[in-house]
Amino acid sequence: MGSYKHNQDNRLDNVEKIQDAIQNTEENIIEANETLSLSSGAEKEAIKAKNDRRRKSIDGMKEEMQDEQEARESGYSNDNI
């Protein structure tokens, strides 16, 4: 069996990756809202519930992005790059 080499943690573009994820999630919310008028009662409730989960996810991603931005500003540990 070959040896496994762990990839180093490269945090240099985490802020941008998180921002992209937030933008994609916001676009998904918009698209889902556009389908509400075409959906039945049960489908509408499922879409609304999923969008609520998406909004909570966005809140978490914003917190993570802030943490990453603070880490970037304070200088990353050379051990992690």
Short mmCIF file of C-alpha atoms in Angstrom, two decimals:
data_model
loop_
_atom_site.label_atom_id
_atom_site.label_comp_id
_atom_site.label_asym_id
_atom_site.label_seq_id
_atom_site.Cartn_x
_atom_site.Cartn_y
_atom_site.Cartn_z
CA MET A 1 0.00 0.00 0.00
CA GLY A 2 1.33 3.48 -0.91
CA SER A 3 1.94 6.20 1.57
CA TYR A 4 -0.73 8.83 2.11
CA LYS A 5 0.38 12.44 2.13
CA HIS A 6 -1.91 14.89 3.88
CA ASN A 7 -2.58 18.10 1.98
CA GLN A 8 -1.49 21.18 3.85
CA ASP A 9 -4.18 23.56 5.02
CA ASN A 10 -4.08 26.49 2.62
CA ARG A 11 -6.29 29.22 4.03
CA LEU A 12 -5.18 31.98 1.69
CA ASP A 13 -8.40 32.00 -0.35
CA ASN A 14 -10.91 30.87 2.30
CA VAL A 15 -12.55 34.30 2.54
CA GLU A 16 -13.23 34.31 -1.20
CA LYS A 17 -14.48 30.72 -1.19
CA ILE A 18 -16.88 31.47 1.64
CA GLN A 19 -18.08 34.63 -0.11
CA ASP A 20 -18.78 32.57 -3.25
CA ALA A 21 -20.72 30.03 -1.18
CA ILE A 22 -22.79 32.82 0.38
CA GLN A 23 -23.56 34.29 -3.03
CA ASN A 24 -24.55 30.88 -4.42
CA THR A 25 -26.81 30.21 -1.46
CA GLU A 26 -28.47 33.63 -1.82
CA GLU A 27 -29.08 32.88 -5.51
CA ASN A 28 -30.64 29.54 -4.54
CA ILE A 29 -33.01 31.34 -2.18
CA ILE A 30 -34.07 33.72 -4.95
CA GLU A 31 -34.61 30.87 -7.42
CA ALA A 32 -36.60 28.90 -4.85
CA ASN A 33 -38.79 31.92 -4.11
CA GLU A 34 -39.51 32.24 -7.82
CA THR A 35 -40.92 28.70 -7.85
CA LEU A 36 -43.27 29.31 -4.91
CA SER A 37 -46.12 30.56 -7.09
CA LEU A 38 -45.93 27.35 -9.14
CA SER A 39 -45.86 25.05 -6.12
CA SER A 40 -48.55 23.27 -4.14
CA GLY A 41 -49.11 23.76 -0.42
CA ALA A 42 -46.77 21.00 0.73
CA GLU A 43 -44.11 22.01 -1.77
CA LYS A 44 -44.36 25.64 -0.66
CA GLU A 45 -43.82 24.65 2.96
CA ALA A 46 -40.80 22.54 2.00
CA ILE A 47 -39.31 25.41 -0.02
CA LYS A 48 -39.88 27.87 2.82
CA ALA A 49 -38.28 25.48 5.31
CA LYS A 50 -35.29 24.92 3.06
CA ASN A 51 -34.86 28.67 2.58
CA ASP A 52 -34.94 29.12 6.36
CA ARG A 53 -32.13 26.57 6.64
CA ARG A 54 -30.25 28.37 3.87
CA ARG A 55 -30.54 31.69 5.73
CA LYS A 56 -29.19 30.08 8.90
CA SER A 57 -26.36 28.60 6.87
CA ILE A 58 -25.56 32.04 5.45
CA ASP A 59 -25.38 33.44 8.99
CA GLY A 60 -22.88 30.73 9.90
CA MET A 61 -20.85 31.31 6.76
CA LYS A 62 -20.69 35.04 7.50
CA GLU A 63 -19.34 34.29 10.97
CA GLU A 64 -16.78 31.90 9.50
CA MET A 65 -15.80 34.46 6.87
CA GLN A 66 -15.26 37.07 9.60
CA ASP A 67 -13.05 34.62 11.51
CA GLU A 68 -11.03 33.90 8.38
CA GLN A 69 -10.69 37.62 7.62
CA GLU A 70 -9.43 38.27 11.15
CA ALA A 71 -6.95 35.39 10.83
CA ARG A 72 -5.77 36.78 7.50
CA GLU A 73 -5.29 40.25 8.96
CA SER A 74 -3.39 38.96 11.98
CA GLY A 75 -1.18 36.75 9.80
CA TYR A 76 -1.61 33.06 9.27
CA SER A 77 0.69 30.63 10.98
CA ASN A 78 3.40 29.53 8.54
CA ASP A 79 2.77 25.96 9.68
CA ASN A 80 -0.67 26.02 8.01
CA ILE A 81 0.29 27.46 4.63
#
